[in-house]
CSV table of C-alpha atoms in Angstrom, one decimal:
chain,number,residue,atom,x,y,z
A,213,MET,CA,49.8,-8.4,157.2
A,214,ALA,CA,48.1,-11.3,155.2
A,215,ALA,CA,50.9,-14.1,154.4
A,216,THR,CA,52.2,-14.2,151.0
A,217,THR,CA,53.5,-17.2,148.9
A,218,SER,CA,56.7,-17.6,147.4
A,219,SER,CA,57.6,-16.9,143.8
A,220,GLY,CA,60.3,-18.8,141.0
A,221,ASP,CA,61.8,-15.6,141.8
A,222,ASP,CA,62.6,-15.7,145.5
A,223,PRO,CA,66.2,-16.5,146.3
A,224,PRO,CA,66.5,-20.1,147.0
A,225,GLU,CA,66.3,-20.8,151.2
A,226,LEU,CA,69.4,-21.4,153.5
A,227,LYS,CA,70.2,-24.8,154.2
A,228,THR,CA,72.7,-25.2,157.6
A,229,PRO,CA,75.6,-27.5,156.9
A,230,ALA,CA,74.6,-31.0,157.6
A,231,GLN,CA,76.6,-31.7,160.6
A,232,LEU,CA,78.5,-35.5,160.2
A,233,ILE,CA,77.4,-36.6,163.6
A,234,PRO,CA,74.1,-35.0,165.3
A,235,PRO,CA,74.5,-33.9,168.2
A,236,LEU,CA,78.3,-34.1,168.1
A,237,PRO,CA,80.1,-30.5,167.1
A,238,ASP,CA,81.8,-31.1,164.1
A,239,ASP,CA,85.0,-30.5,165.5
A,240,VAL,CA,84.5,-33.7,168.0
A,241,ALA,CA,83.0,-35.9,165.4
A,242,LEU,CA,86.3,-35.3,162.9
A,243,ASN,CA,88.2,-36.7,165.6
A,244,CYS,CA,86.8,-39.2,166.1
A,245,LEU,CA,85.9,-40.4,162.0
A,246,ALA,CA,89.8,-39.8,161.9
A,247,ARG,CA,91.0,-42.7,164.0
A,248,VAL,CA,88.7,-45.2,161.3
A,249,SER,CA,90.7,-47.6,159.8
A,250,ARG,CA,92.0,-46.7,156.3
A,251,CYS,CA,90.7,-49.9,155.2
A,252,HIS,CA,86.9,-48.9,156.3
A,253,HIS,CA,87.1,-45.8,154.3
A,254,PRO,CA,85.0,-46.9,151.9
A,255,ASN,CA,82.2,-48.5,154.5
A,256,LEU,CA,82.1,-45.0,155.9
A,257,SER,CA,81.8,-43.4,152.6
A,258,LEU,CA,78.6,-45.4,152.1
A,259,VAL,CA,77.3,-44.2,155.3
A,260,SER,CA,75.4,-40.6,155.0
A,261,LYS,CA,75.4,-38.4,151.8
A,262,THR,CA,77.9,-36.2,154.1
A,263,PHE,CA,80.3,-39.1,155.0
A,264,ARG,CA,80.4,-39.5,150.9
A,265,SER,CA,83.1,-36.8,150.0
A,266,LEU,CA,85.2,-37.6,153.0
A,267,PRO,CA,87.7,-39.7,152.8
A,268,LYS,CA,89.2,-37.4,149.9
A,269,SER,CA,88.8,-34.4,152.8
A,270,PRO,CA,92.3,-33.0,152.9
A,271,LEU,CA,90.5,-31.9,157.3
A,272,LEU,CA,90.4,-35.2,157.9
A,273,TYR,CA,94.0,-36.2,157.4
A,274,ALA,CA,95.1,-33.1,159.3
A,275,THR,CA,93.0,-34.3,161.9
A,276,ARG,CA,94.1,-38.2,161.3
A,277,SER,CA,97.8,-36.6,161.7
A,278,PHE,CA,97.2,-33.9,164.7
A,279,ALA,CA,96.1,-37.4,166.5
A,280,GLY,CA,98.4,-39.7,166.0
A,281,ALA,CA,96.0,-42.1,164.2
A,282,THR,CA,97.9,-42.5,161.1
A,283,GLU,CA,98.5,-45.7,159.5
A,284,ASN,CA,101.4,-47.7,157.1
A,285,ILE,CA,99.9,-49.0,154.0
A,286,LEU,CA,101.3,-51.4,151.9
A,287,TYR,CA,101.1,-50.2,148.2
A,288,VAL,CA,101.7,-52.9,145.5
A,289,ALA,CA,103.7,-52.2,142.0
A,290,ILE,CA,103.2,-56.0,139.6
A,291,ARG,CA,103.8,-55.9,135.7
A,292,ILE,CA,100.9,-57.8,134.3
A,293,PRO,CA,100.9,-58.9,130.3
A,294,PRO,CA,100.8,-57.5,127.7
A,295,GLU,CA,101.4,-54.4,129.9
A,296,THR,CA,105.6,-53.3,129.9
A,297,GLY,CA,104.8,-50.8,132.8
A,298,ALA,CA,103.1,-51.4,136.2
A,299,ARG,CA,100.1,-51.5,137.6
A,300,TRP,CA,99.1,-49.7,141.2
A,301,PHE,CA,97.7,-51.5,144.2
A,302,THR,CA,97.3,-51.2,147.7
A,303,LEU,CA,96.6,-54.1,150.5
A,304,LEU,CA,93.7,-53.4,152.7
A,305,ARG,CA,91.7,-55.5,155.6
A,306,ARG,CA,88.8,-57.0,154.9
A,307,ALA,CA,87.0,-58.6,157.4
A,308,SER,CA,84.0,-59.9,155.1
A,309,THR,CA,85.8,-61.8,153.2
A,310,LYS,CA,87.3,-65.2,152.5
A,311,ASN,CA,91.3,-63.5,152.2
A,312,SER,CA,91.1,-61.1,154.7
A,313,HIS,CA,93.7,-58.5,153.1
A,314,LEU,CA,93.1,-58.3,149.7
A,315,LEU,CA,95.1,-56.1,146.6
A,316,VAL,CA,92.3,-53.6,145.8
A,317,PRO,CA,93.5,-51.0,142.3
A,318,ILE,CA,93.7,-48.3,142.6
A,319,PRO,CA,94.9,-45.5,139.4
A,320,SER,CA,98.6,-46.0,137.8
A,321,CYS,CA,101.2,-44.4,136.9
A,322,PRO,CA,99.7,-41.4,134.0
A,323,SER,CA,102.8,-42.6,132.1
A,324,PRO,CA,102.8,-46.2,132.3
A,325,SER,CA,105.4,-48.2,130.1
A,326,LEU,CA,108.4,-47.0,132.7
A,327,VAL,CA,110.7,-50.0,132.9
A,328,GLY,CA,113.1,-49.6,135.4
A,329,SER,CA,112.1,-47.1,137.5
A,330,ALA,CA,113.3,-45.8,140.9
A,331,TYR,CA,111.2,-45.8,144.4
A,332,ALA,CA,111.6,-43.2,146.9
A,333,VAL,CA,108.6,-42.8,150.2
A,334,VAL,CA,108.7,-38.9,151.7
A,335,GLY,CA,105.5,-39.3,154.6
A,336,SER,CA,102.3,-39.9,152.5
A,337,GLU,CA,103.8,-39.8,148.8
A,338,ILE,CA,105.7,-42.3,146.7
A,339,TYR,CA,107.8,-40.8,143.8
A,340,VAL,CA,108.5,-43.2,140.9
A,341,ILE,CA,111.8,-41.7,139.1
A,342,GLY,CA,112.7,-42.5,135.9
A,343,GLY,CA,113.2,-46.1,133.8
A,344,SER,CA,113.0,-46.0,130.8
A,345,VAL,CA,110.3,-46.3,128.0
A,346,LYS,CA,110.9,-48.5,124.5
A,347,ASP,CA,114.8,-48.0,126.1
A,348,VAL,CA,115.3,-44.9,126.6
A,349,PRO,CA,115.5,-43.1,129.5
A,350,SER,CA,113.3,-41.0,130.8
A,351,SER,CA,114.2,-38.0,133.3
A,352,SER,CA,110.4,-38.0,134.3
A,353,VAL,CA,109.0,-38.2,137.7
A,354,TRP,CA,106.1,-39.2,139.0
A,355,VAL,CA,104.3,-38.4,142.5
A,356,LEU,CA,101.9,-40.9,144.2
A,357,ASP,CA,99.3,-38.9,146.9
A,358,CYS,CA,98.8,-42.1,149.3
A,359,LYS,CA,95.8,-40.7,150.8
A,360,PHE,CA,94.0,-39.4,148.0
A,361,HIS,CA,95.4,-41.7,145.1
A,362,THR,CA,95.6,-38.7,142.8
A,363,TRP,CA,98.9,-38.9,140.3
A,364,ARG,CA,101.1,-35.4,139.2
A,365,ARG,CA,104.5,-35.0,137.7
A,366,VAL,CA,107.5,-32.9,138.8
A,367,SER,CA,110.2,-31.1,138.2
A,368,ASN,CA,112.4,-33.6,135.7
A,369,MET,CA,115.9,-34.7,136.2
A,370,ARG,CA,119.1,-33.1,135.0
A,371,VAL,CA,119.8,-36.5,133.5
A,372,GLY,CA,117.5,-39.5,132.3
A,373,ARG,CA,117.9,-42.2,134.4
A,374,GLU,CA,117.2,-46.4,133.9
A,375,PHE,CA,117.2,-48.3,137.2
A,376,ALA,CA,119.3,-45.9,139.4
A,377,ALA,CA,119.9,-46.5,143.4
A,378,ALA,CA,117.5,-44.0,145.6
A,379,GLY,CA,116.8,-43.0,149.2
A,380,ALA,CA,114.6,-40.3,151.3
A,381,ILE,CA,116.6,-38.5,154.6
A,382,ASP,CA,115.3,-35.9,156.2
A,383,GLY,CA,113.0,-35.1,153.3
A,384,LYS,CA,115.5,-34.8,150.1
A,385,ILE,CA,115.7,-37.8,148.3
A,386,TYR,CA,119.1,-39.2,146.5
A,387,VAL,CA,119.3,-40.7,143.2
A,388,ILE,CA,122.6,-42.1,141.9
A,389,GLY,CA,123.5,-44.3,139.0
A,390,GLY,CA,121.6,-44.6,135.9
A,391,CYS,CA,122.5,-42.7,133.8
A,392,VAL,CA,125.5,-43.4,131.2
A,393,VAL,CA,129.4,-41.5,132.4
A,394,ASP,CA,131.1,-40.9,129.6
A,395,ASN,CA,131.9,-37.2,129.4
A,396,TRP,CA,132.5,-34.4,132.3
A,397,ALA,CA,128.8,-32.8,131.9
A,398,ARG,CA,126.4,-36.8,132.7
A,399,SER,CA,129.7,-37.0,135.1
A,400,ILE,CA,129.1,-34.3,137.3
A,401,ASN,CA,124.9,-35.2,137.3
A,402,TRP,CA,125.9,-39.3,137.9
A,403,ALA,CA,124.5,-38.5,141.4
A,404,GLU,CA,121.6,-36.0,143.0
A,405,MET,CA,119.7,-34.2,145.0
A,406,PHE,CA,115.6,-33.5,144.6
A,407,ASP,CA,114.8,-30.8,147.5
A,408,VAL,CA,110.7,-32.0,148.3
A,409,LYS,CA,110.3,-28.3,150.1
A,410,SER,CA,111.7,-25.9,147.4
A,411,GLN,CA,111.5,-28.6,144.9
A,412,THR,CA,114.3,-28.6,142.8
A,413,TRP,CA,117.0,-30.3,141.8
A,414,GLU,CA,120.8,-29.7,142.5
A,415,ALA,CA,123.8,-31.2,141.4
A,416,VAL,CA,125.6,-33.6,144.4
A,417,ALA,CA,129.4,-33.9,143.6
A,418,SER,CA,130.4,-37.7,143.0
A,419,PRO,CA,133.7,-40.0,143.6
A,420,GLY,CA,135.3,-40.4,140.9
A,421,VAL,CA,134.9,-42.5,137.8
A,422,GLU,CA,136.2,-46.0,139.2
A,423,VAL,CA,133.5,-46.5,141.6
A,424,ARG,CA,130.7,-44.3,139.1
A,425,GLU,CA,128.6,-47.3,137.7
A,426,LYS,CA,125.6,-47.2,135.2
A,427,TRP,CA,123.4,-49.3,136.3
A,428,MET,CA,122.0,-49.9,140.3
A,429,HIS,CA,120.6,-53.1,141.4
A,430,ALA,CA,119.4,-52.0,145.1
A,431,SER,CA,119.2,-49.2,147.2
A,432,ALA,CA,118.3,-48.5,150.9
A,433,VAL,CA,119.2,-45.9,153.7
A,434,MET,CA,120.5,-46.7,157.1
A,435,GLU,CA,121.7,-44.9,159.5
A,436,GLY,CA,121.6,-41.9,157.8
A,437,LYS,CA,123.3,-42.7,154.3
A,438,VAL,CA,121.8,-43.8,151.0
A,439,TYR,CA,123.9,-47.6,149.7
A,440,ALA,CA,123.3,-48.0,146.4
A,441,MET,CA,124.5,-52.0,145.0
A,442,ALA,CA,125.8,-52.1,141.7
A,443,ASP,CA,127.4,-55.7,139.9
A,444,ARG,CA,131.0,-54.3,141.4
A,445,ASN,CA,129.8,-54.1,145.3
A,446,GLY,CA,128.8,-50.5,144.8
A,447,VAL,CA,129.2,-47.2,146.9
A,448,VAL,CA,127.4,-45.2,149.6
A,449,TYR,CA,127.0,-42.1,150.1
A,450,GLU,CA,126.3,-39.7,154.0
A,451,PRO,CA,125.1,-36.1,152.8
A,452,LYS,CA,125.8,-34.8,156.5
A,453,GLU,CA,128.8,-32.2,156.9
A,454,GLY,CA,128.9,-31.1,152.9
A,455,GLY,CA,128.3,-34.9,151.5
A,456,LYS,CA,130.8,-38.5,152.5
A,457,TRP,CA,131.2,-41.3,149.9
A,458,GLY,CA,132.7,-44.9,150.4
A,459,VAL,CA,132.6,-47.9,149.5
A,460,PRO,CA,129.9,-50.7,151.4
A,461,GLU,CA,132.1,-53.7,152.8
A,462,LYS,CA,131.9,-56.5,150.4
A,463,ARG,CA,130.0,-58.3,153.4
A,464,LEU,CA,127.1,-55.9,152.9
A,465,ASP,CA,126.8,-57.8,149.0
A,466,LEU,CA,123.8,-60.3,148.9
A,467,GLY,CA,123.4,-59.5,145.3
A,468,TRP,CA,120.2,-58.2,146.5
A,469,ARG,CA,118.4,-56.4,144.0
A,470,GLY,CA,116.2,-53.9,145.3
A,471,ARG,CA,114.0,-57.1,147.6
A,472,ALA,CA,115.4,-55.5,150.5
A,473,CYS,CA,114.7,-53.3,153.5
A,474,VAL,CA,115.3,-51.1,156.3
A,475,ILE,CA,113.6,-51.9,160.1
A,476,GLU,CA,116.1,-50.2,163.2
A,477,ASP,CA,118.8,-49.8,161.6
A,478,ILE,CA,119.1,-53.9,160.4
A,479,LEU,CA,118.9,-54.8,156.8
A,480,TYR,CA,116.3,-57.1,156.0
A,481,CYS,CA,116.4,-58.9,152.3
A,482,TYR,CA,117.1,-62.8,151.1
A,483,ASP,CA,120.2,-64.5,149.9
A,484,TYR,CA,120.9,-67.5,147.6
A,485,LEU,CA,119.3,-70.0,149.5
A,486,GLY,CA,116.2,-68.1,150.0
A,487,LYS,CA,116.5,-67.4,153.5
A,488,ILE,CA,115.2,-64.2,155.2
A,489,ARG,CA,118.5,-62.8,156.6
A,490,GLY,CA,119.2,-59.4,158.2
A,491,TYR,CA,122.4,-57.1,158.3
A,492,ASP,CA,123.5,-55.4,161.6
A,493,PRO,CA,125.8,-52.5,160.1
A,494,LYS,CA,127.7,-51.1,163.3
A,495,GLU,CA,128.4,-55.6,164.8
A,496,ARG,CA,129.5,-56.4,160.9
A,497,VAL,CA,127.8,-59.4,160.2
A,498,TRP,CA,125.0,-61.8,158.7
A,499,ARG,CA,122.3,-63.6,160.4
A,500,GLU,CA,119.4,-65.4,159.7
A,501,LEU,CA,115.6,-64.6,161.0
A,502,ARG,CA,114.4,-67.9,162.6
A,503,GLY,CA,111.6,-68.5,163.3
A,504,VAL,CA,110.3,-68.2,160.0
A,505,GLU,CA,111.1,-71.6,158.7
A,506,SER,CA,107.0,-71.9,157.3
A,507,LEU,CA,107.4,-69.5,155.1
A,508,PRO,CA,108.7,-71.1,151.6
A,509,LYS,CA,112.7,-70.2,150.0
A,510,PHE,CA,112.1,-66.7,148.2
A,511,LEU,CA,114.1,-67.8,144.9
A,512,CYS,CA,113.5,-65.2,143.1
A,513,GLY,CA,110.0,-62.9,142.5
A,514,ALA,CA,109.9,-61.7,145.9
A,515,THR,CA,110.4,-58.5,147.2
A,516,MET,CA,110.4,-56.3,151.0
A,517,ALA,CA,109.2,-53.4,152.8
A,518,ASN,CA,109.0,-51.8,156.5
A,519,ARG,CA,105.3,-51.8,157.6
A,520,GLY,CA,105.2,-49.3,160.8
A,521,GLY,CA,108.4,-51.4,162.4
A,522,LYS,CA,107.3,-55.0,160.7
A,523,LEU,CA,108.7,-56.5,158.0
A,524,ALA,CA,106.4,-57.1,155.0
A,525,VAL,CA,107.0,-59.7,152.0
A,526,LEU,CA,105.3,-60.6,148.7
A,527,TRP,CA,105.9,-63.2,146.5
A,528,GLU,CA,104.7,-64.9,143.6
A,529,GLY,CA,103.6,-68.9,143.2
A,530,LYS,CA,101.6,-70.7,140.9
A,531,ALA,CA,97.8,-71.6,140.5
A,532,GLY,CA,96.1,-73.6,138.0
A,533,SER,CA,97.8,-75.1,135.6
A,534,GLY,CA,97.9,-75.5,131.2
A,535,GLY,CA,95.9,-72.8,129.8
A,536,SER,CA,94.4,-71.6,132.7
A,537,ARG,CA,97.7,-71.4,135.4
A,538,ARG,CA,97.6,-68.1,136.8
A,539,MET,CA,100.3,-66.6,139.5
A,540,GLU,CA,99.5,-66.3,142.6
A,541,ILE,CA,100.3,-63.0,145.0
A,542,TRP,CA,101.2,-63.8,148.6
A,543,CYS,CA,101.8,-61.2,151.5
A,544,ALA,CA,103.2,-62.5,154.9
A,545,GLU,CA,103.6,-59.0,158.1
A,546,ILE,CA,106.5,-60.6,160.5
A,547,GLU,CA,107.1,-59.3,163.7
A,548,VAL,CA,111.2,-58.4,164.1
A,549,GLU,CA,113.3,-58.5,166.9
A,550,ARG,CA,116.3,-59.5,168.4
A,551,ARG,CA,117.2,-61.7,171.1
A,552,GLY,CA,120.6,-61.4,172.8
A,553,GLU,CA,123.6,-60.1,170.9
A,554,ALA,CA,123.7,-63.0,168.3
A,555,GLU,CA,119.9,-63.8,167.0
A,556,ILE,CA,117.0,-62.1,165.4
A,557,TRP,CA,113.5,-63.5,165.1
A,558,GLY,CA,110.1,-63.2,163.5
A,559,LYS,CA,107.0,-63.9,163.7
A,560,ILE,CA,103.7,-63.7,161.8
A,561,ARG,CA,101.1,-61.8,162.4
A,562,TRP,CA,99.1,-63.5,158.8
A,563,SER,CA,99.8,-65.2,155.9
A,564,ASP,CA,97.3,-65.2,152.8
A,565,THR,CA,96.9,-64.5,149.1
A,566,VAL,CA,95.8,-61.4,148.7
A,567,SER,CA,95.8,-61.3,144.2
A,568,THR,CA,95.7,-63.4,141.5
A,569,VAL,CA,96.6,-62.0,138.6
A,570,PRO,CA,97.4,-63.6,134.7
A,571,ASN,CA,100.7,-66.0,134.2
A,572,ASP,CA,103.9,-64.1,133.3
A,573,SER,CA,103.0,-61.2,135.6
A,574,ALA,CA,105.2,-60.2,137.7
A,575,ILE,CA,105.9,-58.1,141.4
A,576,VAL,CA,107.7,-54.6,140.4
A,577,ASN,CA,107.8,-53.4,143.9
A,578,CYS,CA,105.9,-52.8,147.2
A,579,LEU,CA,106.1,-49.4,149.8
A,580,ALA,CA,104.4,-48.1,152.6
A,581,ALA,CA,104.3,-45.4,153.1
A,582,THR,CA,101.7,-43.0,155.9
A,583,VAL,CA,98.5,-41.8,155.4
């Protein structure tokens, strides 16, 4: 039979999908690529058309988790004038640049004017909770998916809040304060809990009015308890056994205002002298972090995060003069360890300028998520 030529009406020729890494099976190739550091994903997407969509693939991140190849990535919110809200950045390591670590912008929250939000991290997601818009407390909750740098809204809180405390324990986010408690309806919502699995809010029975305050200036989770610090000491909530409220001991409060983090049940912050200290809740004592004397005194404009068991510290510096004056954002990563029973030491792994922003900018917060 003579050969025939195809016409425009013939069905298109079926193409076999390209392999990720010929001649490896795709499951083996994916297992290899899952171990590539997140900081190299932008370069990975430039290798070929096949790789272009790989960094946005849920299968890649599922494989990273299964293979134990996840990383703790730092995210930073910075208020840059004239905006009242915060822009968002992630910290990447770039071997080919002068500064080995850089803050790279990512999509910011779709509600950019929120001020005084609370923050909580659950796995690979950062929750931005409440805040005020033109001095009106909001009940909105936004979630940053750190795998794909996308935002979504979840169910609103029962009341609007600003400058609340928040902490995540066992897949539940507890939010405390940030609202007026001048009537019964509001007082039963002074604290509430968001169940990440069911995506629902419910009220948490709160303590007497004598320990309720509107604004919380800091929060932390230690030993399965949420510490909410206010101007008059604050409260401690332990969700286990039906929920238990208490008052933190006075020595715990060094005036830390959202700039603390917890590593191996030690609370790190900086005191009024600008020194980093660690609080041991079992021994109920503060100790100075030694070995980091080369760092500046953190009198203001600094914040901290637990980045994979290491202490990440960000602070503000100044560059230039007059009309050309700019703000530098610095970051240091510190390994911390206990030595004996009376000392904690830090070893600075690296310290670098990670961004330069307009003058009068301010660091809002920094958090680490697992991706």
